[in-house]
PDB file of C-alpha atoms in Angstrom:
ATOM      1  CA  UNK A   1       0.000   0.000   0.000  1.00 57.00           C
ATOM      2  CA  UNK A   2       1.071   3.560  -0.662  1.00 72.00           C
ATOM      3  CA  UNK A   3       1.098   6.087   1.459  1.00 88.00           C
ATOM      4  CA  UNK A   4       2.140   8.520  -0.612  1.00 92.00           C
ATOM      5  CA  UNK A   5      -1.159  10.616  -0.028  1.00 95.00           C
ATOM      6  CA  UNK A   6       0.132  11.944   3.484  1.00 96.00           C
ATOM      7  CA  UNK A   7       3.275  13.357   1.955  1.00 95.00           C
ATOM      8  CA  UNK A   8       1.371  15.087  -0.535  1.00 95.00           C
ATOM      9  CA  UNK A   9      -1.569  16.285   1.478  1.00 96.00           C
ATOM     10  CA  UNK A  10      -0.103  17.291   4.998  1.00 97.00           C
ATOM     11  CA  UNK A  11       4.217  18.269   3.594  1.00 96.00           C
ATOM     12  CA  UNK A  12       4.041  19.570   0.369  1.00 95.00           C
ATOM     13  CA  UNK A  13       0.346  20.781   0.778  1.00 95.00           C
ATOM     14  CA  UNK A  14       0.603  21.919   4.149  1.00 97.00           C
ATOM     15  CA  UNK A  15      -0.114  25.414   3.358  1.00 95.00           C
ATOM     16  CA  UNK A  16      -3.994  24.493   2.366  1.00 95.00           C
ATOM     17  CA  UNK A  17      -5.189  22.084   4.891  1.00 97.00           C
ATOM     18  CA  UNK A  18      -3.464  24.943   7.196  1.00 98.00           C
ATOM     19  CA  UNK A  19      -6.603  26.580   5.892  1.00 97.00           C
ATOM     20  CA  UNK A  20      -8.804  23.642   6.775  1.00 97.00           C
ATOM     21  CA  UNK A  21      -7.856  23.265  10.243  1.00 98.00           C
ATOM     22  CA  UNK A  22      -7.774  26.959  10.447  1.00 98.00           C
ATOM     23  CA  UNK A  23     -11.419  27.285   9.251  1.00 97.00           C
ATOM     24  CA  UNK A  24     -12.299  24.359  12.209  1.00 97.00           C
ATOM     25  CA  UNK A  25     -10.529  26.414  15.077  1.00 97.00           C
ATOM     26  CA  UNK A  26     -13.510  27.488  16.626  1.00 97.00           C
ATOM     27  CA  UNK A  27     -14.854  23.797  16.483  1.00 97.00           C
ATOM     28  CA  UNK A  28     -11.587  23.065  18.062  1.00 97.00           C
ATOM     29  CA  UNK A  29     -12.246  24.897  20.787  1.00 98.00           C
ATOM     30  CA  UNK A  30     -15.518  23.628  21.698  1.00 98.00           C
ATOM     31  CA  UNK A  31     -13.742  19.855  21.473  1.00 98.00           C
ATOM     32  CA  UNK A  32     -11.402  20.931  23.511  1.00 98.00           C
ATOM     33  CA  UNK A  33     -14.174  21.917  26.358  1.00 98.00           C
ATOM     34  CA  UNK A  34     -15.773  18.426  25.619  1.00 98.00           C
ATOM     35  CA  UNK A  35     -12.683  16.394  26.099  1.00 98.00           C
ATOM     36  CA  UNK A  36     -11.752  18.577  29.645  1.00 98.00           C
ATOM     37  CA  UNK A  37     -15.257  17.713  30.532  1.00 98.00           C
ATOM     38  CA  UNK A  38     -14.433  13.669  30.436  1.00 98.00           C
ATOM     39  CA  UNK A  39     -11.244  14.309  31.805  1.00 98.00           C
ATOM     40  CA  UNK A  40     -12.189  15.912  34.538  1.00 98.00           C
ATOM     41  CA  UNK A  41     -14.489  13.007  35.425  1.00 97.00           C
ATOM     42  CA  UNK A  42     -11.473  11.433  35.502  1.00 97.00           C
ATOM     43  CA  UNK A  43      -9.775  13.343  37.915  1.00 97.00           C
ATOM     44  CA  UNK A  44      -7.584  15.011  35.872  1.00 97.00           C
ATOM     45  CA  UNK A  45      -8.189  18.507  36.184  1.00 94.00           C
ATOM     46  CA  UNK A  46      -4.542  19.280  35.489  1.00 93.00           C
ATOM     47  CA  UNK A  47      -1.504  17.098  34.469  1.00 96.00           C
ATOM     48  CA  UNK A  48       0.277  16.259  31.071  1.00 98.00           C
ATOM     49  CA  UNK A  49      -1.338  15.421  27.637  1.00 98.00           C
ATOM     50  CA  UNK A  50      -0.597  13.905  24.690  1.00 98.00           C
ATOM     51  CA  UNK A  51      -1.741  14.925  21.795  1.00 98.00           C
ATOM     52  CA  UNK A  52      -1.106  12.670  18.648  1.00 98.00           C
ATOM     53  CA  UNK A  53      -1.650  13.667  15.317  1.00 98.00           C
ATOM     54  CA  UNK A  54      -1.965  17.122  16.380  1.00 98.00           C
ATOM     55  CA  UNK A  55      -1.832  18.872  13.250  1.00 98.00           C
ATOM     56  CA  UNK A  56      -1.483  23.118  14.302  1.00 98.00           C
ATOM     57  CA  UNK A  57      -2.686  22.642  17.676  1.00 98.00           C
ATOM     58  CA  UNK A  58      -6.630  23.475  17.479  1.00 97.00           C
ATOM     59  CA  UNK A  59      -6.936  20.941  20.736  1.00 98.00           C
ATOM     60  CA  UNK A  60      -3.279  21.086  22.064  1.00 98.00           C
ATOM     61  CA  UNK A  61      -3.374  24.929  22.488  1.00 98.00           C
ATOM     62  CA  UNK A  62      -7.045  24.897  23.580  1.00 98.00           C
ATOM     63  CA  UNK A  63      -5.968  22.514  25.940  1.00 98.00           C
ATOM     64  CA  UNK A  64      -3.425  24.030  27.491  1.00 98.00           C
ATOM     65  CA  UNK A  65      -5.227  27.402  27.485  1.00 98.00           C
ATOM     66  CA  UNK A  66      -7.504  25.585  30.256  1.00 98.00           C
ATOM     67  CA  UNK A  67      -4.424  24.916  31.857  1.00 97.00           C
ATOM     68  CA  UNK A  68      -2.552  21.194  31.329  1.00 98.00           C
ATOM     69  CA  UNK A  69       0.421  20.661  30.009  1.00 98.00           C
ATOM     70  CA  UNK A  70      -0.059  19.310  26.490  1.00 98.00           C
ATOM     71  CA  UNK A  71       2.674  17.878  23.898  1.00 98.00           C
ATOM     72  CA  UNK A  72       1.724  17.804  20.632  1.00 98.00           C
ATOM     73  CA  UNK A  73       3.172  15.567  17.849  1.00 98.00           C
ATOM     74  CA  UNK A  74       2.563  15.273  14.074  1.00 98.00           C
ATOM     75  CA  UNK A  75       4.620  14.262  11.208  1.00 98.00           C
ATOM     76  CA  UNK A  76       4.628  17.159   9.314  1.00 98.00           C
ATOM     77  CA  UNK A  77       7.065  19.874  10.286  1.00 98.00           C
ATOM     78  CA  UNK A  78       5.184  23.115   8.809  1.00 98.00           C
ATOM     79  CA  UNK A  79       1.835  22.150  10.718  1.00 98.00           C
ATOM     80  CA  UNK A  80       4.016  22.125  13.732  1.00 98.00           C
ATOM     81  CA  UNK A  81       5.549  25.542  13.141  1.00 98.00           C
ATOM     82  CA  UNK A  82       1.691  26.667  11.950  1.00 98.00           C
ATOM     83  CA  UNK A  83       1.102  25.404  16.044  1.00 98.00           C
ATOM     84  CA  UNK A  84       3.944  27.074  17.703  1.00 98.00           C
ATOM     85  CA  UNK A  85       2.457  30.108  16.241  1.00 98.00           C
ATOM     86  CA  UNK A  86      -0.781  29.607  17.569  1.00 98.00           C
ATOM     87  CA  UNK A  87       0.702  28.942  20.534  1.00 98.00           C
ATOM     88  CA  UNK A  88       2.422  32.201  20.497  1.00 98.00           C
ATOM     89  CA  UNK A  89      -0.336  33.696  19.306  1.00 98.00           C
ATOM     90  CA  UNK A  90      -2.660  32.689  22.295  1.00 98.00           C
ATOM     91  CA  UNK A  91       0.112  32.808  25.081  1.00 98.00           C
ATOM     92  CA  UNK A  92       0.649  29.213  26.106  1.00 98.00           C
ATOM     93  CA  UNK A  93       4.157  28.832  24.660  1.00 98.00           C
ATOM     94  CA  UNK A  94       5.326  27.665  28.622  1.00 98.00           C
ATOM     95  CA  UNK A  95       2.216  24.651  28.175  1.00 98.00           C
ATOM     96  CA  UNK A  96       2.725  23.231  25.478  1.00 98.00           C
ATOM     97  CA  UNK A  97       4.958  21.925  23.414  1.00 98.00           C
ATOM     98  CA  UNK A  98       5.222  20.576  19.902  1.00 98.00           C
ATOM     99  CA  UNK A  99       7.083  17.933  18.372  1.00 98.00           C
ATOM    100  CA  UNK A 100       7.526  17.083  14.689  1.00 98.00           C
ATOM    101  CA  UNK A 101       7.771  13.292  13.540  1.00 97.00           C
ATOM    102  CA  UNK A 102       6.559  10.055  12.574  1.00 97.00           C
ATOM    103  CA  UNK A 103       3.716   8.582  15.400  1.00 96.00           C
ATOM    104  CA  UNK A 104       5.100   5.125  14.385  1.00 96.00           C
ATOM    105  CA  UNK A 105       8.058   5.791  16.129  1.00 97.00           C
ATOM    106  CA  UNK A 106       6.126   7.928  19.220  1.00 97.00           C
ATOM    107  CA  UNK A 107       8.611   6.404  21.770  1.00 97.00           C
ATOM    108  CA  UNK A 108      11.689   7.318  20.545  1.00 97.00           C
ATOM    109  CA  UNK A 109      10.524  10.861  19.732  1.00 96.00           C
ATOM    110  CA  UNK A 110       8.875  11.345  23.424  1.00 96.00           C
ATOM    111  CA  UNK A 111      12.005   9.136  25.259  1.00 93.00           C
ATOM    112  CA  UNK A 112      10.667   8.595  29.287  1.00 89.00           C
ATOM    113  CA  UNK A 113       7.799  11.350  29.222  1.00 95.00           C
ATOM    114  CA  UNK A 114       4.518  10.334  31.468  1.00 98.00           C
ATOM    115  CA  UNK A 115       1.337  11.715  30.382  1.00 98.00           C
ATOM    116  CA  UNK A 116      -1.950  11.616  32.603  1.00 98.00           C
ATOM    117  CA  UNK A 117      -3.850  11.168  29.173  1.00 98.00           C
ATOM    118  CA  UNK A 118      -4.012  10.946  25.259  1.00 98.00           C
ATOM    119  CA  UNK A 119      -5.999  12.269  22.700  1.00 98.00           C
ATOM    120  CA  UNK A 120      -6.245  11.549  19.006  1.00 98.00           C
ATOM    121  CA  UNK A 121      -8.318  14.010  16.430  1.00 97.00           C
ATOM    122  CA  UNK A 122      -9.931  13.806  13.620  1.00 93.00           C
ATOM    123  CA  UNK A 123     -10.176   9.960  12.465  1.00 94.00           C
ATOM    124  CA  UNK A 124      -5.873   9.970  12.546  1.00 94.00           C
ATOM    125  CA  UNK A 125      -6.020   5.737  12.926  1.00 95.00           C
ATOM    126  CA  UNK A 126      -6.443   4.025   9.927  1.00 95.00           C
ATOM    127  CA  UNK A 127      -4.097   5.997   7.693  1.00 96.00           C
ATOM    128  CA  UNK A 128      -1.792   2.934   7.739  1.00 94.00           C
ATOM    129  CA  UNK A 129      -2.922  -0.347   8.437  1.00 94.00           C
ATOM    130  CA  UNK A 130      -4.291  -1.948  12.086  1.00 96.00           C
ATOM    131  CA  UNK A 131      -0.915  -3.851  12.680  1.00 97.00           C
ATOM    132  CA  UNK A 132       0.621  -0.433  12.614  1.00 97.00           C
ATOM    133  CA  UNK A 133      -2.859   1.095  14.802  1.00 98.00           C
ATOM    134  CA  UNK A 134      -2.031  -1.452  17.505  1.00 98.00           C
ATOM    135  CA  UNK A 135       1.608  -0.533  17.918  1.00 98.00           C
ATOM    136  CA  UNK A 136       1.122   3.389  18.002  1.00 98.00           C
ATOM    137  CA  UNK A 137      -1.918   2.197  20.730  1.00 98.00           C
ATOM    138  CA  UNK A 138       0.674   0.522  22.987  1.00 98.00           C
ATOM    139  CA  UNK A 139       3.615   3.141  22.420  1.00 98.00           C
ATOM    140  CA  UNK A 140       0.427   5.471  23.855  1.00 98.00           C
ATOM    141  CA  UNK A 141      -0.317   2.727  26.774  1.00 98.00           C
ATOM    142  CA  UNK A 142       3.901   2.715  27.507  1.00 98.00           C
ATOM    143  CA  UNK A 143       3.690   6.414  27.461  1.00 98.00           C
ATOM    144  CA  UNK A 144       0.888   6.862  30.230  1.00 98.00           C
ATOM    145  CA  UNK A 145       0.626   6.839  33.654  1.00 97.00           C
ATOM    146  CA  UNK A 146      -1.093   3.592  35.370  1.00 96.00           C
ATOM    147  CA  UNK A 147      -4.384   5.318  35.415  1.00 96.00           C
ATOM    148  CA  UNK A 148      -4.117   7.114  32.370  1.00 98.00           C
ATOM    149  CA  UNK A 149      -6.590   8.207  29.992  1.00 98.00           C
ATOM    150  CA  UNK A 150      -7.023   8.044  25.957  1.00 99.00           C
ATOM    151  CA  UNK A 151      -9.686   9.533  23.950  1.00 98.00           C
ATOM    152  CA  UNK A 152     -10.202   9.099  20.641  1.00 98.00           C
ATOM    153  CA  UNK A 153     -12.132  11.646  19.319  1.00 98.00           C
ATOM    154  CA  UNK A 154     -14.170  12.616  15.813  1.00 98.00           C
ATOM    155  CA  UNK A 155     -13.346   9.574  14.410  1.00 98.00           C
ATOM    156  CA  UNK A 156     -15.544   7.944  11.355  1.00 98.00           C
ATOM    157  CA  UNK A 157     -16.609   4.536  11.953  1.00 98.00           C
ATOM    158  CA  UNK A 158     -17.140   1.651   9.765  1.00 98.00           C
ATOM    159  CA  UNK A 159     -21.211   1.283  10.103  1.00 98.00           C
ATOM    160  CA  UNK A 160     -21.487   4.944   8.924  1.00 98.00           C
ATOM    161  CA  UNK A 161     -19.294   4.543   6.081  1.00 98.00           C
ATOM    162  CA  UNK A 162     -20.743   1.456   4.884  1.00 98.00           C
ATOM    163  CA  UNK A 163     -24.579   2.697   5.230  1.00 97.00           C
ATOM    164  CA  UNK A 164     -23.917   5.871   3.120  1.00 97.00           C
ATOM    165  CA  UNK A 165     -21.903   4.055   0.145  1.00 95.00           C
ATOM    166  CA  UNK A 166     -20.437   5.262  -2.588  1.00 97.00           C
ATOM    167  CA  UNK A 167     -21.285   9.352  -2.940  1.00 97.00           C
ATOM    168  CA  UNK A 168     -19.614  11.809  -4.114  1.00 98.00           C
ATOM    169  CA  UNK A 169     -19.982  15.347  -2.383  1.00 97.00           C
ATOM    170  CA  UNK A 170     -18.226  18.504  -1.416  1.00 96.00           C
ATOM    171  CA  UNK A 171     -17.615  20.233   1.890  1.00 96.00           C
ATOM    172  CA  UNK A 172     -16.229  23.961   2.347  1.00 96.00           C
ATOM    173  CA  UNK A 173     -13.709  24.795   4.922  1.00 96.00           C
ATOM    174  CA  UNK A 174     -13.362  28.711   4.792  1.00 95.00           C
ATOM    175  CA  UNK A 175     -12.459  29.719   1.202  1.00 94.00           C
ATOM    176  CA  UNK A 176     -11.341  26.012   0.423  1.00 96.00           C
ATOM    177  CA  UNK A 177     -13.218  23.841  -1.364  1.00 96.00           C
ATOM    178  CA  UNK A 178     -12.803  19.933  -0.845  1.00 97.00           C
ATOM    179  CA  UNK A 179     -14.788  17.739  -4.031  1.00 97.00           C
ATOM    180  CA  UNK A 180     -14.843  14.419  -2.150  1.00 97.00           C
ATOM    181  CA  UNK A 181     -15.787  11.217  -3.712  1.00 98.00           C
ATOM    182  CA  UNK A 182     -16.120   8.197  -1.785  1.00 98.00           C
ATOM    183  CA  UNK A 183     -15.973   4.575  -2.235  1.00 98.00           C
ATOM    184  CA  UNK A 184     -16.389   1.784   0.584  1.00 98.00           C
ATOM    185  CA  UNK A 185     -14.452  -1.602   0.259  1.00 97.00           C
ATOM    186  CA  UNK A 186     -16.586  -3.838   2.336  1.00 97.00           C
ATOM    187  CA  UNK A 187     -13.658  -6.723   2.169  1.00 97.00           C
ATOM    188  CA  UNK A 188     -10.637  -4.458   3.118  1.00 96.00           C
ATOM    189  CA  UNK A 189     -12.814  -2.274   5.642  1.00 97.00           C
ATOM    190  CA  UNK A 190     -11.248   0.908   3.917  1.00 97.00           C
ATOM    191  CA  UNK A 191     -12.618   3.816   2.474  1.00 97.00           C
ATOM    192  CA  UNK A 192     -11.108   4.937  -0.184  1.00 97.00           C
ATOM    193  CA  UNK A 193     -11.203   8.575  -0.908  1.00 97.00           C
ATOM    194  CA  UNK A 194     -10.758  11.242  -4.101  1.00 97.00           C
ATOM    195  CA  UNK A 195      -9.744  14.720  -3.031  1.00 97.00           C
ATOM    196  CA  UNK A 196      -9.761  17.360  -5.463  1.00 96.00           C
ATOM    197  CA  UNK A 197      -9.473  20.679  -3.733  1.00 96.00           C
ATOM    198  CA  UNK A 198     -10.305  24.441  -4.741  1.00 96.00           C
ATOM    199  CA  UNK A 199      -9.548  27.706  -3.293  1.00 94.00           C
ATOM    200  CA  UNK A 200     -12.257  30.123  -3.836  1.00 93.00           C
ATOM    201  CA  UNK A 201     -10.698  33.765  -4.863  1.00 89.00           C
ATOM    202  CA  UNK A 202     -13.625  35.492  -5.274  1.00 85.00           C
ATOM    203  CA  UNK A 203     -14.243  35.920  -8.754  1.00 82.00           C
ATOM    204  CA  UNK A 204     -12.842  32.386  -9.473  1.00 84.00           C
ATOM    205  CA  UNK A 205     -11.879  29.125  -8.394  1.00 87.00           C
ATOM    206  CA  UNK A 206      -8.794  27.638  -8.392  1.00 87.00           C
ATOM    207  CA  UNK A 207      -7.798  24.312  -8.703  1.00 88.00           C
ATOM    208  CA  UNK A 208      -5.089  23.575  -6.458  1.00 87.00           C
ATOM    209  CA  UNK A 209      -4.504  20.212  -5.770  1.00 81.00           C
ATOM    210  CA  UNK A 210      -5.833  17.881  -8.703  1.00 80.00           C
ATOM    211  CA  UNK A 211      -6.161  14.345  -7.220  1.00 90.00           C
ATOM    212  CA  UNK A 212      -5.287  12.756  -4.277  1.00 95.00           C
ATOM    213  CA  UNK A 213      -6.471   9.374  -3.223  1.00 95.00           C
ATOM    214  CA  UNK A 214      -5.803   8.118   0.324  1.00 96.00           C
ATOM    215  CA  UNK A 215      -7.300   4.776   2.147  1.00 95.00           C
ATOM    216  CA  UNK A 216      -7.932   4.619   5.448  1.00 97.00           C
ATOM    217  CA  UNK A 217      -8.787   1.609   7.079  1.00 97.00           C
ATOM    218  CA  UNK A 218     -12.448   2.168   8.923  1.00 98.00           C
ATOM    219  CA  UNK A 219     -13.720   0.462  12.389  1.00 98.00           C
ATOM    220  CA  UNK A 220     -16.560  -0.466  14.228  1.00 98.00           C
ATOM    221  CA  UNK A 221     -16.422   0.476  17.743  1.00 98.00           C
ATOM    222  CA  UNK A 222     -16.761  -3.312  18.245  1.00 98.00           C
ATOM    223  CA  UNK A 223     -13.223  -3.711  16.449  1.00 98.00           C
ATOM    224  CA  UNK A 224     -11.636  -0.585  17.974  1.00 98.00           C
ATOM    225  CA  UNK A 225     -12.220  -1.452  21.253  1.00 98.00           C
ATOM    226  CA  UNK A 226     -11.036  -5.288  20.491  1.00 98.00           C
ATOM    227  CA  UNK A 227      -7.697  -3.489  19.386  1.00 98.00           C
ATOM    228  CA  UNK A 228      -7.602  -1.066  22.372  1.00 98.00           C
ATOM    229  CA  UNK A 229      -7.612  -3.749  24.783  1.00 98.00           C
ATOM    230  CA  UNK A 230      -5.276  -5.803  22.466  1.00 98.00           C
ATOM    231  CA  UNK A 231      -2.825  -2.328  23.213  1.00 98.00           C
ATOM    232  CA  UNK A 232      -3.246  -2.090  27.432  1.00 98.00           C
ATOM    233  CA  UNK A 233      -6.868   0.148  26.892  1.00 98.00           C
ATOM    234  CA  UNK A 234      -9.983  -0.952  28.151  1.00 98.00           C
ATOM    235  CA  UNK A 235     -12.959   1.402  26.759  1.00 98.00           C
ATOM    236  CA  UNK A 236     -15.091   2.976  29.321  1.00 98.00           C
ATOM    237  CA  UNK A 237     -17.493   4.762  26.871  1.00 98.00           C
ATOM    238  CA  UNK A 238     -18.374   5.754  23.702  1.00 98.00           C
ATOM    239  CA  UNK A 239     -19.698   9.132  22.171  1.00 98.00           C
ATOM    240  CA  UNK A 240     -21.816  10.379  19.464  1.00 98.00           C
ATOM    241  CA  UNK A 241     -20.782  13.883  20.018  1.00 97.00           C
ATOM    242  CA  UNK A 242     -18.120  15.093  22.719  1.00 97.00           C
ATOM    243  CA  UNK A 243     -19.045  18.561  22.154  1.00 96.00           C
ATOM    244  CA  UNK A 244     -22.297  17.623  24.257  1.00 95.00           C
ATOM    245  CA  UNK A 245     -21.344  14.182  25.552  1.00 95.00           C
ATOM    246  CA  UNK A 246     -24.003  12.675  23.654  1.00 96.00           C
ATOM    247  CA  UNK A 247     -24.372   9.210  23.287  1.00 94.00           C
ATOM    248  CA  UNK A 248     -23.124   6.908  20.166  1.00 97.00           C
ATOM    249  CA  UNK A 249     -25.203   5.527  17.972  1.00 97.00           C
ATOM    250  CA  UNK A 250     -24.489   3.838  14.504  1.00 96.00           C
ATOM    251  CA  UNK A 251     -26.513   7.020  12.511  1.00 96.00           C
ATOM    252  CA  UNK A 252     -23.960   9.632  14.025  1.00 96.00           C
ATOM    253  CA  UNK A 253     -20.929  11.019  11.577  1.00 96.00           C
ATOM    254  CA  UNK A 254     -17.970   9.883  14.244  1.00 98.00           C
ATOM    255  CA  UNK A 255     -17.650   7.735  17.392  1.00 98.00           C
ATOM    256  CA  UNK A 256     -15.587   9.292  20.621  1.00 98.00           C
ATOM    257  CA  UNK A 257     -13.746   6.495  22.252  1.00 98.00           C
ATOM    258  CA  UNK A 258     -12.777   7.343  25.518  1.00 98.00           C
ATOM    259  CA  UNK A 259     -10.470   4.100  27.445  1.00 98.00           C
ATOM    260  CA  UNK A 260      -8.649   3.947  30.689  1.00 98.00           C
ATOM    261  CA  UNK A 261      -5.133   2.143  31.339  1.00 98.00           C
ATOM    262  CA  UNK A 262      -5.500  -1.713  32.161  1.00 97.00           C
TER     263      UNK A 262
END
């Protein structure tokens, strides 16, 4: 499999999803308030996060604007500048911190760090394969503290995906433009999806990426939380919506995983 897509789309493109996430800070910020809300019926009302996949810090710097201590990793190095600039920008340079690299090697890149919890964004698992989900899952569970907690939020699932079908579509982030078209392989469990993406500059539109295609292997919660426990996780709960801590069910866009250590 290639996975030539995330080069493409977050490196050498980084400059227009910038503009994606950008467009979704707001939305960011009202995650962020959901996921304190779990954690603090946790008990963690303060401590150290993790935040994988972090992209420019919508949830690491909201985060750590309500006070934790948040590290923030991604593989490409101009989101992570984009997020020490928001940092900057919002005065929690001293909270958080970001690193730039691969997830697959999160150990090496964090070394003996402890974090009170985890989060992952934005349906981040599945880009490679779920041999390669279960390792970055236990590099998480070696990373946490005994009672630590991992939520994985905003995350597609596979019953969604498989009772909309193939569609195409187009969603609007800002003055980008995403055409989307979708195809489910019910064998492989993977979506497979067509990006084309536009910038809107008022009196035009211009194409600026032609065509990317990118898989990404979709789950059940069933399977997810087989794999979390697989990993040192054992699931607690699942969400619909962590914005309002509603409840999952298979009609909803995403599932919210949240697990404790085990």
């Amino acid at each position: 499999m290639s996975y030539d897509w995330i080069q493409r789309l977050f490196i050498e493109n980084a400059d227009v999803y910038i503009k994606i996430m950008d467009s979704l800070w707001s939305d960011g910020e009202a995650l962020s308030d959901g996921i304190a809300r779990v954690l603090e019926s946790y008990g963690v009302r303060k401590g150290r996060i993790l935040d994988l996949f972090c992209g420019n810090g919508r949830v690491a710097v909201n985060l750590a604007r309500k006070g934790y201590e948040v590290v923030g990793v991604d593989i490409s190095m101009p989101f992570i500048k984009n997020a020490i600039m928001k940092a900057e920008k919002y005065g929690v340079s001293d909270k958080v911190k970001f690193v730039a690299g691969d997830a697959r090697r999160l150990v090496e890149l964090i070394g003996n760090e402890r974090f009170d919890a985890a989060t992952i964004v934005w349906t981040s698992l599945g880009y490679y394969d779920e041999a390669t989900d279960l390792e970055v899952l236990k590099q998480i569970r070696k990373l946490s503290n005994d009672n630590g907690v991992l939520i994985i939020a905003d995350t597609i699932h596979r019953d969604k995906i498989a009772a909309d079908g193939n569609r195409s579509y187009y969603q609007r982030y800002g003055d980008v433009i995403v055409l989307q078209r979708d195809v489910f392989d019910p064998i492989s469990s993977k979506l497979i999806s067509d990006w084309t993406i536009l910038e809107d500059e008022g009196t035009v539109m211009r194409k600026v990426i032609n065509s990317i295609s990118m898989e990404i292997r979709v789950y059940t919660v069933t399977e997810m939380s087989s794999i979390l426990r697989r990993a040192g996780w054992g699931v607690d709960s699942v969400y619909g919506d962590l914005r309002k801590l509603q409840q999952f069910h298979p009609s909803r866009s995403y599932m919210n995983i949240v697990a404790r250590a085990i």
